[in-house]
Amino acid sequence: MKILVLTSAYPEPDDGTEVVTPTVKYFCDKWVEQGHEVLVIHNNSCFPLPFYWIPAFIRNKMESRMGHNFPVKSSRKPLSNEVAGVKVFRLPLKKIIPHGKFSKSKIDNQIKRIEDILDREQFVPGVIISHWVNPQMDLIVKLGKKYDAKTSLVFHGDCTEKNIEVFHLDEDVKELSAVGCRNEAYADYVKKRLNLQKKPFICYSGIPDYLAQKQKDKIDSLELENNLDFIYVGRLVKYKNVDVVIRALHEKYKNAATLHIVGEGAEEENLKQLSRQLNFEKNVVFHGQLSRNKVYEMMKKSYCFIMVSDNETFGMVYIEAMLAGCVTIASKAGGVDGVIVDGENGFLSKQGDVEELVKTLNRIERKSRQEITKIRKNAVLTAYGYRDSEIAKKYLDDVCNWKS
């Protein structure tokens, strides 16, 4: 099958230190392994040159507040490359106002650029998959009709009242073959808000097959750490509530626990300052950005993974932590609420609430070692069901059969 992917975010060779979510890339890589042809159109936003001259300290504040990184200057240029059999074409779309809707002329021109690439590559898509509303919704309906292809859009928390109005989502969504969301709670909301006849399918992220199989094969002989080493992995921005984790661990354990923080972001200096204010700086270790394999090895040596973000859609890092055998604490009503069943394969805590997190840590402490071992093994088995190969196959099946 020939799969055309439209996305606003995709890792590129010139990203530099910018951290770009690899979620869509992992799907594309796996589909190629499964025998499909995949072509990616990276519809990234770019801005007038002065935008890239904004001083770093202002950028940091804006990144922290918005929850995502500024694009690098090089992303203003078109780029094409092929990695692991996936052809990727970056087609920048210029705008002045971040998050603003692109003009009709820009959308029409973008469609023409995409059609030219498909003609040149002799690529007639049977399926068109898209992530994020802007600008994908304006592109996919027209492209789907031109190529008579199955079409799908996955919402990433962007089915907002503003987007519903600006992009006519309640009408245009009816033109799609399938609608997806990143977690159960958001799928319930989208179904109700857009008056869909069927609940959107859930587009989960997966974990490498070889790691999942390796952990499952030795489930009965897993050596699980029982130290007080805690770990957080993710961007250091406000909505991730890393400060809540620091405060809760300090309140609960004083200087008996160690928190390993993996990731970078605009909040890093504020978090370091908080650690110093609490006289907890020797217990909080900032590792910066690490490779996926190094992060996984750190998880296996940790006792507990904590991330209590606000309005998280779906975090693959939770599944990786569960596979590693960490006691995993996630947000109630967040992206993995439902994947994690409180007290069975992990724990749920109110997002952004220090006292609630302390209570959750107390609940864990009251469990016997045998009970905790069972929870951790249950977590490994749950994570095994989210292997890259199975998730990618299910995703494609959902797109092709959602309306049937």
Tab-separated table of C-alpha atoms in Angstrom:
chain	number	residue	atom	x	y	z
A	1	MET	CA	0.000	0.000	0.000
A	2	LYS	CA	1.147	3.531	-0.748
A	3	ILE	CA	0.773	5.770	2.301
A	4	LEU	CA	1.010	9.561	2.133
A	5	VAL	CA	1.653	11.170	5.517
A	6	LEU	CA	0.918	14.848	6.215
A	7	THR	CA	2.331	16.216	9.448
A	8	SER	CA	3.387	19.453	11.122
A	9	ALA	CA	6.169	17.789	13.122
A	10	TYR	CA	8.837	15.415	11.840
A	11	PRO	CA	12.537	15.062	12.761
A	12	GLU	CA	14.873	16.558	10.150
A	13	PRO	CA	18.675	16.353	9.682
A	14	ASP	CA	19.108	20.076	10.396
A	15	ASP	CA	17.078	20.231	13.623
A	16	GLY	CA	20.242	20.823	15.644
A	17	THR	CA	19.468	20.928	19.367
A	18	GLU	CA	15.734	21.356	18.780
A	19	VAL	CA	13.793	18.410	20.213
A	20	VAL	CA	11.157	17.256	17.710
A	21	THR	CA	8.668	14.553	18.618
A	22	PRO	CA	9.480	11.380	16.646
A	23	THR	CA	5.975	9.903	17.034
A	24	VAL	CA	5.018	10.067	13.351
A	25	LYS	CA	8.473	8.922	12.249
A	26	TYR	CA	8.222	5.710	14.267
A	27	PHE	CA	4.959	4.820	12.510
A	28	CYS	CA	6.453	5.525	9.085
A	29	ASP	CA	9.563	3.445	9.760
A	30	LYS	CA	7.483	0.488	10.875
A	31	TRP	CA	5.096	0.685	7.896
A	32	VAL	CA	8.074	0.498	5.536
A	33	GLU	CA	9.339	-2.562	7.425
A	34	GLN	CA	5.895	-4.102	6.966
A	35	GLY	CA	6.126	-3.730	3.189
A	36	HIS	CA	4.330	-0.445	2.524
A	37	GLU	CA	5.617	2.548	0.550
A	38	VAL	CA	5.624	5.737	2.623
A	39	LEU	CA	6.049	9.344	1.541
A	40	VAL	CA	5.986	12.130	4.132
A	41	ILE	CA	5.049	15.754	3.514
A	42	HIS	CA	6.345	17.826	6.425
A	43	ASN	CA	4.177	20.958	6.465
A	44	ASN	CA	6.229	23.004	8.905
A	45	SER	CA	5.511	26.622	9.770
A	46	CYS	CA	8.173	29.245	9.146
A	47	PHE	CA	8.234	32.934	9.958
A	48	PRO	CA	9.811	36.229	8.821
A	49	LEU	CA	13.546	36.454	9.578
A	50	PRO	CA	13.207	38.873	12.547
A	51	PHE	CA	11.287	36.135	14.362
A	52	TYR	CA	14.523	34.123	14.569
A	53	TRP	CA	16.416	37.067	16.055
A	54	ILE	CA	14.359	37.103	19.257
A	55	PRO	CA	16.781	37.005	22.233
A	56	ALA	CA	17.257	33.610	23.856
A	57	PHE	CA	15.842	34.625	27.246
A	58	ILE	CA	12.593	35.788	25.609
A	59	ARG	CA	12.414	32.627	23.494
A	60	ASN	CA	12.843	30.530	26.630
A	61	LYS	CA	9.941	32.260	28.345
A	62	MET	CA	7.737	31.845	25.286
A	63	GLU	CA	8.717	28.197	24.840
A	64	SER	CA	7.953	27.460	28.481
A	65	ARG	CA	4.546	29.102	28.249
A	66	MET	CA	3.602	27.579	24.869
A	67	GLY	CA	4.992	24.141	25.669
A	68	HIS	CA	6.960	23.676	22.460
A	69	ASN	CA	10.241	24.781	20.939
A	70	PHE	CA	10.905	27.587	18.494
A	71	PRO	CA	11.715	26.343	14.982
A	72	VAL	CA	15.314	26.636	13.834
A	73	LYS	CA	16.183	29.133	11.115
A	74	SER	CA	17.206	26.416	8.653
A	75	SER	CA	13.643	25.052	8.711
A	76	ARG	CA	12.643	27.968	6.459
A	77	LYS	CA	14.187	26.089	3.519
A	78	PRO	CA	12.607	23.147	1.658
A	79	LEU	CA	14.405	19.864	2.202
A	80	SER	CA	14.129	16.328	0.879
A	81	ASN	CA	15.776	13.197	2.186
A	82	GLU	CA	15.241	9.475	2.478
A	83	VAL	CA	15.922	7.576	5.690
A	84	ALA	CA	15.207	3.873	6.253
A	85	GLY	CA	13.125	3.770	3.080
A	86	VAL	CA	10.901	6.701	4.059
A	87	LYS	CA	10.932	9.629	1.628
A	88	VAL	CA	10.500	12.944	3.449
A	89	PHE	CA	9.787	16.308	1.823
A	90	ARG	CA	9.811	19.416	3.988
A	91	LEU	CA	7.619	22.119	2.461
A	92	PRO	CA	7.719	25.196	4.711
A	93	LEU	CA	4.600	27.326	4.930
A	94	LYS	CA	5.224	30.962	5.744
A	95	LYS	CA	3.086	32.754	8.295
A	96	ILE	CA	3.322	35.874	10.438
A	97	ILE	CA	1.202	34.908	13.450
A	98	PRO	CA	2.040	31.636	15.270
A	99	HIS	CA	-0.914	29.213	15.351
A	100	GLY	CA	-2.732	31.328	12.741
A	101	LYS	CA	-4.642	29.812	9.836
A	102	PHE	CA	-2.933	29.854	6.449
A	103	SER	CA	-4.555	31.818	3.645
A	104	LYS	CA	-6.470	30.034	0.883
A	105	SER	CA	-3.803	30.994	-1.651
A	106	LYS	CA	-1.061	29.453	0.510
A	107	ILE	CA	-3.075	26.253	0.956
A	108	ASP	CA	-3.815	26.024	-2.774
A	109	ASN	CA	-0.126	26.544	-3.540
A	110	GLN	CA	0.857	23.889	-0.977
A	111	ILE	CA	-1.524	21.406	-2.569
A	112	LYS	CA	0.050	22.129	-5.961
A	113	ARG	CA	3.546	21.546	-4.518
A	114	ILE	CA	2.416	18.238	-3.017
A	115	GLU	CA	0.782	17.128	-6.265
A	116	ASP	CA	3.960	17.969	-8.196
A	117	ILE	CA	6.024	15.815	-5.818
A	118	LEU	CA	3.589	12.910	-6.084
A	119	ASP	CA	3.616	13.150	-9.889
A	120	ARG	CA	7.401	13.277	-9.989
A	121	GLU	CA	7.702	10.315	-7.622
A	122	GLN	CA	4.923	8.435	-9.455
A	123	PHE	CA	3.298	8.005	-6.074
A	124	VAL	CA	-0.493	7.586	-6.080
A	125	PRO	CA	-1.561	7.214	-2.443
A	126	GLY	CA	-4.156	4.680	-1.401
A	127	VAL	CA	-4.193	6.098	2.114
A	128	ILE	CA	-3.536	9.656	3.318
A	129	ILE	CA	-2.764	9.950	7.011
A	130	SER	CA	-2.441	13.262	8.827
A	131	HIS	CA	-1.510	14.567	12.274
A	132	TRP	CA	-2.469	17.956	13.759
A	133	VAL	CA	-5.309	20.125	12.438
A	134	ASN	CA	-3.306	23.076	11.096
A	135	PRO	CA	-2.743	22.940	8.133
A	136	GLN	CA	-3.529	19.279	7.541
A	137	MET	CA	-7.332	19.608	7.605
A	138	ASP	CA	-7.210	22.170	4.795
A	139	LEU	CA	-5.034	19.834	2.721
A	140	ILE	CA	-6.292	16.321	3.302
A	141	VAL	CA	-9.903	16.726	2.195
A	142	LYS	CA	-8.897	18.043	-1.247
A	143	LEU	CA	-6.050	15.560	-1.682
A	144	GLY	CA	-8.268	12.675	-0.610
A	145	LYS	CA	-10.836	13.535	-3.266
A	146	LYS	CA	-8.209	13.983	-5.994
A	147	TYR	CA	-6.592	10.597	-5.370
A	148	ASP	CA	-9.731	8.765	-4.201
A	149	ALA	CA	-7.794	7.705	-1.116
A	150	LYS	CA	-8.748	6.721	2.417
A	151	THR	CA	-8.155	9.732	4.665
A	152	SER	CA	-7.499	10.127	8.367
A	153	LEU	CA	-6.710	12.915	10.827
A	154	VAL	CA	-5.384	12.346	14.342
A	155	PHE	CA	-6.132	15.097	16.849
A	156	HIS	CA	-3.332	16.007	19.265
A	157	GLY	CA	-5.404	17.993	21.727
A	158	ASP	CA	-6.164	20.519	18.973
A	159	CYS	CA	-9.905	20.009	18.536
A	160	THR	CA	-10.380	23.347	20.285
A	161	GLU	CA	-13.345	25.677	20.033
A	162	LYS	CA	-11.212	28.074	18.002
A	163	ASN	CA	-10.101	25.366	15.572
A	164	ILE	CA	-13.634	24.003	15.244
A	165	GLU	CA	-14.745	27.427	14.072
A	166	VAL	CA	-11.717	28.413	11.991
A	167	PHE	CA	-11.261	25.055	10.231
A	168	HIS	CA	-14.953	24.086	10.073
A	169	LEU	CA	-14.070	20.833	11.802
A	170	ASP	CA	-17.657	19.838	12.515
A	171	GLU	CA	-18.294	19.782	8.745
A	172	ASP	CA	-14.963	18.802	7.190
A	173	VAL	CA	-14.465	15.880	9.572
A	174	LYS	CA	-17.412	14.182	7.843
A	175	GLU	CA	-15.322	14.019	4.659
A	176	LEU	CA	-12.685	11.834	6.335
A	177	SER	CA	-12.560	8.048	6.257
A	178	ALA	CA	-11.362	7.922	9.860
A	179	VAL	CA	-10.800	10.151	12.871
A	180	GLY	CA	-8.260	9.396	15.591
A	181	CYS	CA	-7.201	10.749	18.972
A	182	ARG	CA	-4.236	10.135	21.233
A	183	ASN	CA	-6.149	8.896	24.280
A	184	GLU	CA	-9.540	7.618	25.409
A	185	ALA	CA	-10.654	10.718	27.293
A	186	TYR	CA	-9.999	12.998	24.338
A	187	ALA	CA	-11.719	10.578	21.973
A	188	ASP	CA	-14.858	10.766	24.133
A	189	TYR	CA	-14.713	14.565	24.002
A	190	VAL	CA	-14.178	14.718	20.222
A	191	LYS	CA	-17.016	12.267	19.541
A	192	LYS	CA	-19.428	14.366	21.575
A	193	ARG	CA	-18.194	17.792	20.450
A	194	LEU	CA	-18.132	16.986	16.719
A	195	ASN	CA	-21.280	14.857	16.932
A	196	LEU	CA	-19.573	11.814	15.421
A	197	GLN	CA	-21.498	8.607	14.923
A	198	LYS	CA	-18.531	6.578	16.099
A	199	LYS	CA	-15.853	7.153	18.703
A	200	PRO	CA	-12.452	8.072	17.205
A	201	PHE	CA	-9.894	5.285	17.164
A	202	ILE	CA	-6.974	5.605	19.578
A	203	CYS	CA	-3.601	6.296	17.995
A	204	TYR	CA	-1.179	5.038	20.617
A	205	SER	CA	2.594	5.140	20.367
A	206	GLY	CA	4.660	1.982	20.453
A	207	ILE	CA	7.923	0.642	21.808
A	208	PRO	CA	10.657	-1.284	19.951
A	209	ASP	CA	9.688	-4.909	19.364
A	210	TYR	CA	13.051	-6.326	20.380
A	211	LEU	CA	12.990	-4.572	23.761
A	212	ALA	CA	9.424	-5.654	24.440
A	213	GLN	CA	10.142	-9.275	23.571
A	214	LYS	CA	13.338	-9.326	25.630
A	215	GLN	CA	11.544	-8.056	28.741
A	216	LYS	CA	8.590	-10.406	28.321
A	217	ASP	CA	10.836	-13.430	27.848
A	218	LYS	CA	12.483	-12.832	31.215
A	219	ILE	CA	9.407	-11.591	33.087
A	220	ASP	CA	9.794	-14.176	35.853
A	221	SER	CA	13.467	-13.402	36.414
A	222	LEU	CA	13.424	-9.617	36.148
A	223	GLU	CA	15.824	-7.904	38.507
A	224	LEU	CA	13.790	-4.925	39.689
A	225	GLU	CA	15.492	-2.099	41.527
A	226	ASN	CA	14.184	-1.257	44.997
A	227	ASN	CA	16.234	1.859	45.632
A	228	LEU	CA	14.880	5.389	45.966
A	229	ASP	CA	16.035	6.454	42.515
A	230	PHE	CA	13.248	8.295	40.707
A	231	ILE	CA	13.285	9.408	37.090
A	232	TYR	CA	11.522	11.952	34.882
A	233	VAL	CA	11.992	11.988	31.103
A	234	GLY	CA	10.588	14.742	28.917
A	235	ARG	CA	10.733	18.386	27.985
A	236	LEU	CA	11.373	20.879	30.746
A	237	VAL	CA	8.375	23.153	30.228
A	238	LYS	CA	5.744	24.378	32.655
A	239	TYR	CA	2.857	22.092	31.761
A	240	LYS	CA	4.997	19.031	32.505
A	241	ASN	CA	4.945	19.985	36.230
A	242	VAL	CA	8.492	18.823	36.935
A	243	ASP	CA	8.545	21.303	39.828
A	244	VAL	CA	5.705	19.328	41.418
A	245	VAL	CA	7.812	16.159	41.282
A	246	ILE	CA	10.778	17.919	42.919
A	247	ARG	CA	8.622	19.394	45.691
A	248	ALA	CA	6.825	16.115	46.394
A	249	LEU	CA	10.012	14.039	46.590
A	250	HIS	CA	11.607	16.628	48.864
A	251	GLU	CA	8.554	16.704	51.142
A	252	LYS	CA	8.280	12.926	51.293
A	253	TYR	CA	11.898	11.771	51.440
A	254	LYS	CA	14.000	14.846	52.299
A	255	ASN	CA	17.523	13.819	51.280
A	256	ALA	CA	16.897	10.068	51.019
A	257	ALA	CA	15.732	10.078	47.383
A	258	THR	CA	17.429	10.951	44.094
A	259	LEU	CA	15.591	12.360	41.092
A	260	HIS	CA	17.145	11.920	37.651
A	261	ILE	CA	15.824	14.463	35.138
A	262	VAL	CA	16.383	13.634	31.474
A	263	GLY	CA	15.528	16.299	28.930
A	264	GLU	CA	15.997	19.939	28.087
A	265	GLY	CA	13.786	22.989	27.960
A	266	ALA	CA	13.080	26.533	28.996
A	267	GLU	CA	12.302	25.615	32.618
A	268	GLU	CA	15.684	24.028	33.351
A	269	GLU	CA	17.176	27.009	35.194
A	270	ASN	CA	13.984	27.542	37.198
A	271	LEU	CA	14.025	23.889	38.250
A	272	LYS	CA	17.672	24.106	39.282
A	273	GLN	CA	16.897	27.229	41.285
A	274	LEU	CA	13.983	25.465	42.998
A	275	SER	CA	16.266	22.560	43.934
A	276	ARG	CA	18.722	24.997	45.501
A	277	GLN	CA	15.978	26.808	47.404
A	278	LEU	CA	14.869	23.498	48.907
A	279	ASN	CA	18.488	22.488	49.686
A	280	PHE	CA	17.763	19.520	47.464
A	281	GLU	CA	20.215	20.229	44.655
A	282	LYS	CA	22.468	17.270	45.516
A	283	ASN	CA	19.472	14.984	45.084
A	284	VAL	CA	18.355	16.276	41.675
A	285	VAL	CA	20.557	15.267	38.740
A	286	PHE	CA	20.067	16.944	35.355
A	287	HIS	CA	21.284	14.707	32.523
A	288	GLY	CA	20.237	16.790	29.516
A	289	GLN	CA	19.107	15.087	26.321
A	290	LEU	CA	20.043	11.404	26.037
A	291	SER	CA	19.529	8.731	23.389
A	292	ARG	CA	16.518	6.459	23.615
A	293	ASN	CA	18.702	3.476	24.536
A	294	LYS	CA	20.501	5.351	27.318
A	295	VAL	CA	17.190	6.548	28.736
A	296	TYR	CA	15.852	3.004	28.767
A	297	GLU	CA	18.936	1.733	30.595
A	298	MET	CA	18.473	4.477	33.202
A	299	MET	CA	14.836	3.490	33.608
A	300	LYS	CA	15.815	-0.121	34.293
A	301	LYS	CA	18.045	1.101	37.123
A	302	SER	CA	15.320	3.313	38.599
A	303	TYR	CA	12.601	2.434	41.064
A	304	CYS	CA	9.892	4.859	39.975
A	305	PHE	CA	9.036	7.017	36.951
A	306	ILE	CA	6.904	10.121	37.591
A	307	MET	CA	5.241	12.462	35.109
A	308	VAL	CA	2.095	14.316	36.191
A	309	SER	CA	1.685	16.700	33.251
A	310	ASP	CA	-1.309	18.898	32.554
A	311	ASN	CA	-3.531	17.636	29.730
A	312	GLU	CA	-1.027	15.125	28.355
A	313	THR	CA	-2.319	13.497	25.166
A	314	PHE	CA	-0.326	10.248	25.123
A	315	GLY	CA	3.232	9.860	26.257
A	316	MET	CA	5.243	7.009	24.784
A	317	VAL	CA	7.702	7.523	27.630
A	318	TYR	CA	5.148	6.090	30.075
A	319	ILE	CA	5.029	2.839	28.116
A	320	GLU	CA	8.819	2.685	27.978
A	321	ALA	CA	9.007	3.194	31.755
A	322	MET	CA	6.459	0.432	32.324
A	323	LEU	CA	8.403	-1.917	30.055
A	324	ALA	CA	11.561	-1.165	32.037
A	325	GLY	CA	9.783	-2.294	35.204
A	326	CYS	CA	9.501	1.124	36.841
A	327	VAL	CA	6.718	1.838	39.280
A	328	THR	CA	5.006	4.361	37.008
A	329	ILE	CA	3.011	7.369	38.233
A	330	ALA	CA	0.940	9.253	35.646
A	331	SER	CA	-1.756	11.930	35.639
A	332	LYS	CA	-5.369	11.124	36.388
A	333	ALA	CA	-7.535	11.822	33.325
A	334	GLY	CA	-4.351	12.080	31.260
A	335	GLY	CA	-3.189	10.288	28.155
A	336	VAL	CA	-2.455	6.936	29.806
A	337	ASP	CA	-5.372	6.897	32.235
A	338	GLY	CA	-6.958	3.654	31.086
A	339	VAL	CA	-3.662	2.160	29.975
A	340	ILE	CA	-2.494	2.464	33.566
A	341	VAL	CA	-5.044	1.005	35.966
A	342	ASP	CA	-4.417	2.552	39.370
A	343	GLY	CA	-2.908	0.065	41.793
A	344	GLU	CA	-2.718	-2.758	39.224
A	345	ASN	CA	0.050	-1.863	36.756
A	346	GLY	CA	0.972	1.620	37.995
A	347	PHE	CA	-0.498	4.575	39.832
A	348	LEU	CA	-2.490	7.684	38.927
A	349	SER	CA	-2.167	11.032	40.666
A	350	LYS	CA	-3.917	14.365	40.176
A	351	GLN	CA	-1.966	16.447	37.688
A	352	GLY	CA	0.071	19.298	39.112
A	353	ASP	CA	-0.818	18.573	42.763
A	354	VAL	CA	2.088	18.214	45.216
A	355	GLU	CA	0.054	16.889	48.153
A	356	GLU	CA	-1.763	14.376	45.980
A	357	LEU	CA	1.570	13.109	44.655
A	358	VAL	CA	2.910	12.754	48.208
A	359	LYS	CA	-0.194	10.710	49.077
A	360	THR	CA	0.430	8.527	46.033
A	361	LEU	CA	4.024	7.946	47.166
A	362	ASN	CA	2.686	7.008	50.601
A	363	ARG	CA	0.299	4.504	49.008
A	364	ILE	CA	3.205	2.902	47.180
A	365	GLU	CA	5.284	2.787	50.355
A	366	ARG	CA	2.520	0.920	52.200
A	367	LYS	CA	2.520	-1.857	49.607
A	368	SER	CA	4.518	-4.974	50.376
A	369	ARG	CA	7.514	-5.824	48.239
A	370	GLN	CA	5.557	-8.729	46.743
A	371	GLU	CA	2.664	-6.421	45.812
A	372	ILE	CA	4.983	-3.901	44.173
A	373	THR	CA	6.774	-6.646	42.242
A	374	LYS	CA	3.422	-7.859	40.906
A	375	ILE	CA	2.460	-4.317	39.845
A	376	ARG	CA	5.774	-3.880	38.059
A	377	LYS	CA	5.455	-7.188	36.230
A	378	ASN	CA	1.900	-6.283	35.247
A	379	ALA	CA	3.326	-3.047	33.842
A	380	VAL	CA	5.806	-4.988	31.688
A	381	LEU	CA	3.014	-7.179	30.308
A	382	THR	CA	0.850	-4.131	29.587
A	383	ALA	CA	3.716	-2.427	27.759
A	384	TYR	CA	4.318	-5.570	25.687
A	385	GLY	CA	0.925	-4.998	24.063
A	386	TYR	CA	2.199	-1.664	22.731
A	387	ARG	CA	4.946	-3.009	20.464
A	388	ASP	CA	5.759	-0.823	17.460
A	389	SER	CA	4.764	-3.513	14.966
A	390	GLU	CA	1.368	-4.175	16.534
A	391	ILE	CA	0.571	-0.497	17.081
A	392	ALA	CA	1.505	0.448	13.495
A	393	LYS	CA	-0.565	-2.405	12.056
A	394	LYS	CA	-3.566	-1.541	14.215
A	395	TYR	CA	-3.287	2.130	13.242
A	396	LEU	CA	-3.469	1.314	9.541
A	397	ASP	CA	-6.322	-1.147	10.086
A	398	ASP	CA	-8.266	1.496	12.011
A	399	VAL	CA	-7.805	4.035	9.216
A	400	CYS	CA	-8.994	1.597	6.561
A	401	ASN	CA	-11.918	0.130	8.492
A	402	TRP	CA	-13.150	2.845	10.890
A	403	LYS	CA	-16.333	3.621	8.950
A	404	SER	CA	-17.113	0.019	8.019
